[in-house]
Coordinates of C-alpha atoms and ligand atoms in Angstrom, one line a residue:
M183 CA -26.7 6.4 23.8
K184 CA -29.5 4.8 25.4
A185 CA -31.0 1.6 23.9
F186 CA -33.2 -1.4 24.8
T187 CA -31.5 -4.7 24.4
F188 CA -32.4 -8.4 25.0
K189 CA -29.9 -11.1 26.0
K190 CA -32.2 -14.1 26.0
Y191 CA -35.5 -15.0 24.2
G192 CA -38.6 -14.7 26.6
S193 CA -41.4 -12.5 27.5
S194 CA -41.4 -8.7 27.1
D195 CA -39.4 -8.2 30.4
V196 CA -36.2 -9.5 28.7
L197 CA -36.0 -6.1 27.1
N198 CA -33.8 -3.9 29.3
P199 CA -32.2 -0.5 29.1
E200 CA -28.5 -0.5 28.2
T201 CA -25.9 2.3 27.3
L202 CA -24.3 1.5 23.9
E203 CA -21.6 3.4 21.9
K204 CA -23.0 5.8 19.4
P205 CA -22.4 4.3 15.9
I206 CA -20.1 6.1 13.5
P207 CA -21.4 6.1 9.7
K208 CA -19.3 4.5 7.2
A209 CA -18.8 6.2 3.8
N210 CA -22.1 4.9 2.3
Q211 CA -24.0 5.5 5.3
I212 CA -26.1 8.3 7.3
L213 CA -26.3 8.5 11.1
V214 CA -30.0 9.0 12.0
K215 CA -31.1 10.3 15.4
I216 CA -34.2 8.3 15.8
Y217 CA -37.4 10.0 17.0
A218 CA -39.7 7.2 16.7
T219 CA -39.7 3.4 16.0
S220 CA -42.5 0.7 16.4
V221 CA -43.3 -2.7 17.8
T222 CA -44.2 -4.9 14.9
A223 CA -45.4 -8.7 14.9
G224 CA -41.9 -9.6 13.7
D225 CA -40.4 -7.9 16.9
W226 CA -42.3 -9.8 19.5
R227 CA -41.8 -12.9 17.4
V228 CA -38.0 -12.4 17.3
R229 CA -37.9 -11.4 21.0
S230 CA -39.7 -14.6 21.9
A231 CA -38.4 -17.0 19.3
T232 CA -42.0 -17.7 18.2
P233 CA -42.1 -19.9 16.3
F234 CA -39.1 -22.0 17.1
P235 CA -37.6 -21.9 13.6
I236 CA -36.9 -18.2 13.8
R237 CA -33.8 -19.3 16.0
F238 CA -32.2 -20.5 12.9
H239 CA -31.9 -17.1 11.7
S240 CA -31.7 -15.0 14.9
G241 CA -29.5 -17.4 17.0
L242 CA -30.2 -20.9 18.3
L243 CA -29.6 -20.7 21.9
K244 CA -29.7 -16.9 22.4
P245 CA -30.2 -13.9 20.1
K246 CA -27.1 -13.0 17.8
N247 CA -28.2 -9.4 17.6
T248 CA -29.3 -8.0 21.0
L249 CA -30.9 -4.9 19.4
L250 CA -34.5 -5.2 18.2
G251 CA -36.5 -3.0 16.1
H252 CA -37.1 -2.9 12.3
E253 CA -38.4 0.6 11.3
F254 CA -37.5 4.1 12.2
A255 CA -38.1 7.7 11.7
G256 CA -35.7 10.5 12.6
V257 CA -33.4 13.2 11.5
V258 CA -30.2 12.8 9.8
E259 CA -27.2 13.9 12.0
M260 CA -24.2 12.9 10.0
V261 CA -23.5 11.6 6.5
G262 CA -20.8 9.4 5.0
E263 CA -18.5 11.0 2.5
E264 CA -19.9 9.0 -0.5
V265 CA -23.6 9.9 0.3
G266 CA -25.0 12.6 -1.8
E267 CA -28.7 11.8 -1.5
F268 CA -29.1 13.0 2.1
Q269 CA -28.1 16.0 4.1
V270 CA -27.8 16.8 7.9
G271 CA -31.2 17.8 9.1
N272 CA -33.4 15.7 6.6
R273 CA -36.3 14.0 8.3
V274 CA -36.1 10.5 7.1
F275 CA -37.8 7.1 7.6
G276 CA -37.0 3.5 6.5
S277 CA -36.7 -0.1 7.5
M278 CA -33.7 -2.2 8.4
G279 CA -35.3 -5.2 6.5
M280 CA -34.1 -8.6 7.8
K281 CA -31.7 -6.6 10.1
S282 CA -32.9 -4.9 13.2
G283 CA -31.4 -2.1 15.6
T284 CA -34.0 0.7 16.0
Y285 CA -34.5 0.3 19.6
A286 CA -31.8 2.9 20.2
E287 CA -31.4 6.6 20.0
Y288 CA -29.2 6.5 16.8
I289 CA -28.6 4.2 14.0
A290 CA -26.2 4.1 11.3
V291 CA -28.2 3.2 8.0
D292 CA -26.8 2.0 4.6
V293 CA -28.2 4.4 2.0
E294 CA -29.1 1.7 -0.2
S295 CA -31.6 0.2 2.2
P296 CA -35.1 1.1 2.0
I297 CA -35.0 4.8 3.5
A298 CA -36.6 8.1 2.3
K299 CA -37.4 11.6 3.3
I300 CA -40.6 12.0 5.2
P301 CA -43.4 13.6 3.4
E302 CA -44.8 16.8 4.7
G303 CA -47.5 16.5 7.4
L304 CA -46.5 13.1 8.6
S305 CA -45.4 13.0 12.3
F306 CA -42.2 10.8 13.4
E307 CA -44.7 8.3 15.0
E308 CA -46.8 7.9 11.9
A309 CA -43.8 7.8 9.5
A310 CA -42.0 5.2 11.7
V311 CA -44.9 2.7 11.3
V312 CA -45.1 2.8 7.6
P313 CA -42.3 0.8 6.0
V314 CA -42.8 -2.6 7.3
G315 CA -46.7 -2.7 6.7
F316 CA -46.5 -1.0 3.5
L317 CA -43.4 -2.6 2.0
S318 CA -44.7 -5.9 2.8
A319 CA -48.3 -5.3 1.4
Y320 CA -46.8 -3.5 -1.7
Y321 CA -44.3 -6.6 -2.4
F322 CA -47.3 -9.1 -2.3
L323 CA -49.8 -6.9 -4.3
Q324 CA -47.1 -6.6 -7.1
K325 CA -47.4 -10.3 -7.6
V326 CA -51.0 -9.9 -9.0
N327 CA -52.2 -7.7 -11.9
L328 CA -54.7 -5.9 -9.8
K329 CA -57.1 -4.0 -12.1
P330 CA -60.0 -1.4 -11.2
G331 CA -63.2 -3.1 -10.1
M332 CA -61.5 -6.4 -9.3
K333 CA -62.9 -7.9 -6.1
V334 CA -60.5 -8.3 -3.2
L335 CA -61.2 -9.9 0.2
I336 CA -58.7 -9.0 2.9
H337 CA -58.9 -11.3 6.1
G338 CA -57.1 -9.6 8.9
V339 CA -57.7 -6.1 7.3
S340 CA -57.2 -4.2 10.7
G341 CA -53.5 -5.3 11.0
S342 CA -50.4 -3.4 9.9
V343 CA -50.1 -5.5 6.7
G344 CA -53.9 -5.7 6.2
S345 CA -54.6 -2.0 6.4
A346 CA -51.8 -1.2 4.0
M347 CA -53.0 -3.9 1.6
L348 CA -56.5 -2.3 1.9
Q349 CA -55.4 1.1 0.9
L350 CA -52.9 0.0 -1.7
A351 CA -55.7 -2.2 -3.3
K352 CA -58.1 1.0 -3.1
A353 CA -55.3 3.1 -4.7
K354 CA -55.6 0.8 -7.7
N355 CA -59.5 1.3 -7.6
A356 CA -60.1 -2.4 -6.6
Y357 CA -63.3 -3.3 -4.6
V358 CA -62.4 -4.3 -1.0
V359 CA -64.1 -6.4 1.4
G360 CA -62.5 -6.5 4.7
V361 CA -62.8 -8.8 7.6
C362 CA -61.9 -7.8 11.0
S363 CA -63.6 -7.8 14.5
S364 CA -66.5 -5.4 15.1
K365 CA -64.3 -3.2 17.4
N366 CA -62.3 -2.2 14.3
A367 CA -65.1 -2.1 11.7
S368 CA -65.6 1.6 11.7
W369 CA -62.1 2.8 11.2
V370 CA -61.6 0.2 8.4
K371 CA -64.6 1.6 6.6
D372 CA -63.0 5.2 7.1
W373 CA -59.8 3.9 5.7
G374 CA -61.6 2.9 2.4
A375 CA -63.1 -0.7 2.6
D376 CA -66.1 -0.8 0.3
E377 CA -67.6 -3.5 2.7
V378 CA -66.6 -4.7 6.3
I379 CA -67.4 -8.1 7.6
S380 CA -67.2 -8.3 11.3
Y381 CA -66.1 -11.9 12.1
D382 CA -67.6 -12.0 15.5
N383 CA -71.1 -11.4 14.0
E384 CA -70.8 -13.0 10.5
D385 CA -69.3 -15.9 8.8
F386 CA -67.4 -14.7 5.9
T387 CA -66.6 -18.2 4.6
I388 CA -70.2 -18.3 3.4
L389 CA -70.4 -15.2 1.5
P390 CA -72.2 -15.5 -1.9
K391 CA -69.6 -13.3 -3.7
K392 CA -66.5 -14.6 -5.6
F393 CA -63.2 -12.8 -5.5
D394 CA -60.3 -12.3 -7.8
L395 CA -57.9 -12.0 -4.8
I396 CA -58.2 -13.2 -1.2
V397 CA -55.6 -12.0 1.1
N398 CA -55.0 -13.9 4.4
A399 CA -53.1 -11.1 6.3
V400 CA -52.9 -12.5 9.8
G401 CA -52.7 -16.1 9.5
K402 CA -56.3 -16.9 10.9
T403 CA -57.5 -18.6 7.7
S404 CA -56.2 -20.7 5.0
F405 CA -56.2 -21.4 1.2
R406 CA -58.4 -24.7 2.1
E407 CA -60.8 -23.0 4.2
I408 CA -61.7 -20.2 1.5
K409 CA -60.6 -21.2 -1.8
H410 CA -64.4 -21.8 -2.8
L411 CA -64.7 -17.9 -2.5
L412 CA -62.2 -17.6 -5.4
K413 CA -63.2 -16.9 -9.0
P414 CA -61.7 -19.6 -11.4
E415 CA -58.7 -17.4 -12.3
G416 CA -58.6 -15.9 -8.6
K417 CA -55.5 -15.9 -6.4
Y418 CA -55.0 -16.6 -2.8
M419 CA -52.0 -14.6 -1.1
S420 CA -50.7 -14.9 2.4
N421 CA -48.0 -13.0 4.3
D422 CA -48.6 -15.1 7.2
A423 CA -49.1 -18.4 5.7
V424 CA -50.2 -21.5 7.8
L425 CA -48.7 -25.0 7.1
S426 CA -51.4 -26.2 4.7
D427 CA -50.7 -23.2 2.5
Y428 CA -47.1 -24.3 2.1
L429 CA -48.3 -27.8 1.2
D430 CA -50.8 -26.4 -1.2
L431 CA -48.2 -24.2 -2.8
L432 CA -45.9 -27.5 -3.1
T433 CA -48.7 -29.4 -4.7
Q434 CA -49.3 -26.6 -7.1
T435 CA -45.6 -26.3 -8.0
L436 CA -44.9 -30.0 -8.2
G437 CA -48.3 -30.7 -10.1
G438 CA -47.6 -28.1 -12.7
K439 CA -51.1 -26.4 -11.8
K440 CA -51.9 -22.8 -12.4
E441 CA -50.5 -20.4 -9.8
Q442 CA -53.1 -19.9 -7.2
V443 CA -51.3 -19.9 -4.0
I444 CA -48.9 -17.0 -3.3
V445 CA -47.0 -17.0 0.1
G446 CA -43.5 -16.3 1.2
I447 CA -41.2 -13.3 2.8
A448 CA -41.4 -9.9 1.5
E449 CA -38.4 -8.4 0.1
Q450 CA -38.1 -4.8 1.2
K451 CA -36.9 -2.4 -1.6
K452 CA -35.8 1.1 -1.5
T453 CA -37.5 1.7 -4.9
D454 CA -40.8 0.5 -3.5
L455 CA -40.4 2.9 -0.5
R456 CA -40.2 5.6 -3.1
V457 CA -43.5 4.6 -4.3
I458 CA -44.9 4.6 -0.8
Q459 CA -43.4 7.9 -0.2
S460 CA -45.3 9.5 -3.1
L461 CA -48.6 7.8 -2.2
L462 CA -48.2 9.3 1.2
A463 CA -47.4 12.9 -0.2
E464 CA -50.5 12.5 -2.5
R465 CA -52.5 11.7 0.7
K466 CA -53.6 8.4 -1.0
I467 CA -52.3 6.3 1.9
R468 CA -51.8 6.8 5.6
P469 CA -50.7 4.6 8.5
Y470 CA -53.3 3.6 11.1
L471 CA -51.8 4.4 14.6
D472 CA -53.2 2.4 17.5
R473 CA -51.0 3.4 20.4
V474 CA -47.9 5.4 21.1
Y475 CA -45.9 4.3 23.9
S476 CA -42.6 6.1 25.2
F477 CA -39.3 4.5 25.1
D478 CA -39.4 3.3 28.7
E479 CA -42.6 1.6 28.1
I480 CA -41.4 -0.7 25.3
S481 CA -41.9 -3.8 27.4
A482 CA -45.5 -2.8 27.8
A483 CA -45.9 -2.1 24.1
H484 CA -44.5 -5.6 23.3
T485 CA -47.1 -7.1 25.8
Y486 CA -49.8 -5.4 23.8
V487 CA -48.6 -6.0 20.4
E488 CA -48.0 -9.8 21.2
K489 CA -51.7 -10.2 22.1
G490 CA -52.4 -10.2 18.3
R491 CA -55.1 -7.6 18.5
K492 CA -53.5 -4.3 17.7
A493 CA -55.3 -2.0 15.2
G494 CA -52.9 -1.1 12.6
N495 CA -49.7 -0.2 14.3
V496 CA -47.9 0.7 17.5
A497 CA -45.2 3.3 17.6
I498 CA -42.4 4.0 20.3
Q499 CA -41.5 7.7 20.9
I500 CA -37.8 8.0 21.5
A501 CA -37.2 11.6 21.3
Ligands
LIG686 N1 -44.3 -12.7 5.0 C1 -43.8 -11.5 5.3 O1 -42.9 -11.0 4.7 C2 -44.4 -10.7 6.4 C3 -44.2 -9.3 6.3 C4 -44.9 -8.5 7.6 C5 -45.5 -9.2 8.5 N2 -45.7 -10.6 8.5 C6 -46.4 -11.4 9.5 O2 -47.7 -11.1 9.1 C7 -48.6 -11.1 10.2 C8 -49.4 -10.0 10.3 O3 -48.8 -8.8 11.0 P1 -49.5 -7.5 11.4 O4 -48.5 -6.6 12.0 O5 -50.3 -7.0 10.1 O6 -50.8 -7.8 12.3 P2 -50.7 -8.5 13.8 O7 -50.3 -7.5 14.8 O8 -50.1 -9.8 13.7 O9 -52.4 -8.8 13.9 C9 -53.1 -7.9 14.5 C10 -54.6 -7.9 13.9 O10 -55.0 -9.2 13.7 C11 -56.4 -9.2 13.7 N3 -57.0 -10.5 14.0 C12 -56.7 -11.3 15.1 N4 -57.5 -12.5 15.2 C13 -58.2 -12.4 13.9 C14 -59.1 -13.3 13.3 N5 -59.4 -14.5 13.8 N6 -59.6 -12.9 12.1 C15 -59.2 -11.7 11.7 N7 -58.4 -10.8 12.1 C16 -58.0 -11.2 13.4 C17 -56.6 -8.1 14.8 O11 -57.9 -7.5 14.2 P3 -59.2 -7.8 15.3 O12 -58.8 -7.3 16.7 O13 -60.2 -6.9 14.7 O14 -59.5 -9.3 15.3 C18 -55.4 -7.2 14.7 O15 -55.8 -6.0 13.8 C19 -47.5 -11.4 11.3 O16 -47.6 -12.7 11.6 C20 -46.3 -10.9 11.0 O17 -45.2 -11.6 11.4 C21 -45.0 -11.2 7.5

């Protein structure tokens, strides 16, 4: 099968085509013919080992796993003998979690991992970009008790995680103010934001409003910079925390203070993907697709995503 692998860390041209053995599914696995995958922020970070500590997980001197790609959409081609949930021909989407391997024509997936059938009306490219953004956003939002009418500020609302947070918060009837550049303001409003602040025209840090929840979705602000915008019981949350956020979390924990700072790595759960699948089927959420590249253009897609300005998500069409 055709795959794109990387043998060393570096710029996007370390990704090269390679012919690999087609995997054979184990008893608890399904073989998926991949129709689409994506380039997430995590993919370019691992490819380039940015920041350096990524190497402690991915390999100190060179990548341990040469196949990148964290999410996929495709069709079940074979099922292991213990699998009852999926059948040959099912359209499925899912995430490999902390593992990777979707930059290939086929993947053997453990059925206990986050994988589900694609709801009607969603293309492979759309389905492929759902899991990482929505599972991460869902994981973090479960840490707060979001109630109708609560005020939420999302900084970096136009990213993959930010646009998922926006829609999941709106599904809970929260009042969402999104911060992004003016080039993304229009679709962010269409995707449900009650107010959009374009950071290139307006300074959101001097807003008169106070928020129940502030989300730092793309690591361009910090708890210290915006804590004055929180209500007394408000919470700050980041999937892309900066160093000072970790220090503030430490102070909070050691000092026995009330929980205000929430940071960490999202756990991607199959049960959560089921919830996302239902919300997609009910048309309550939808992924925002910025660009679709062909498989052979995967290096160009990496170069684009690495600039940190993608709107929502970038898909790769494999079949
Ligand atoms: N902790 C976890 O478990 C977890 C899970 C998933 C992702 N992540 C991390 O979360 C981060 C976000 O990933 P992502 O894929 O959602 O987005 P991304 O690709 O990292 O960021 C793209 C977005 O950032 C926005 N942006 C750039 N500069 C900005 C600024 N100064 N202020 C506000 N927005 C700005 C851009 O919008 P404009 O062009 O409009 O500025 C663009 O829409 C990544 O670092 C990723 O590695 C962490």
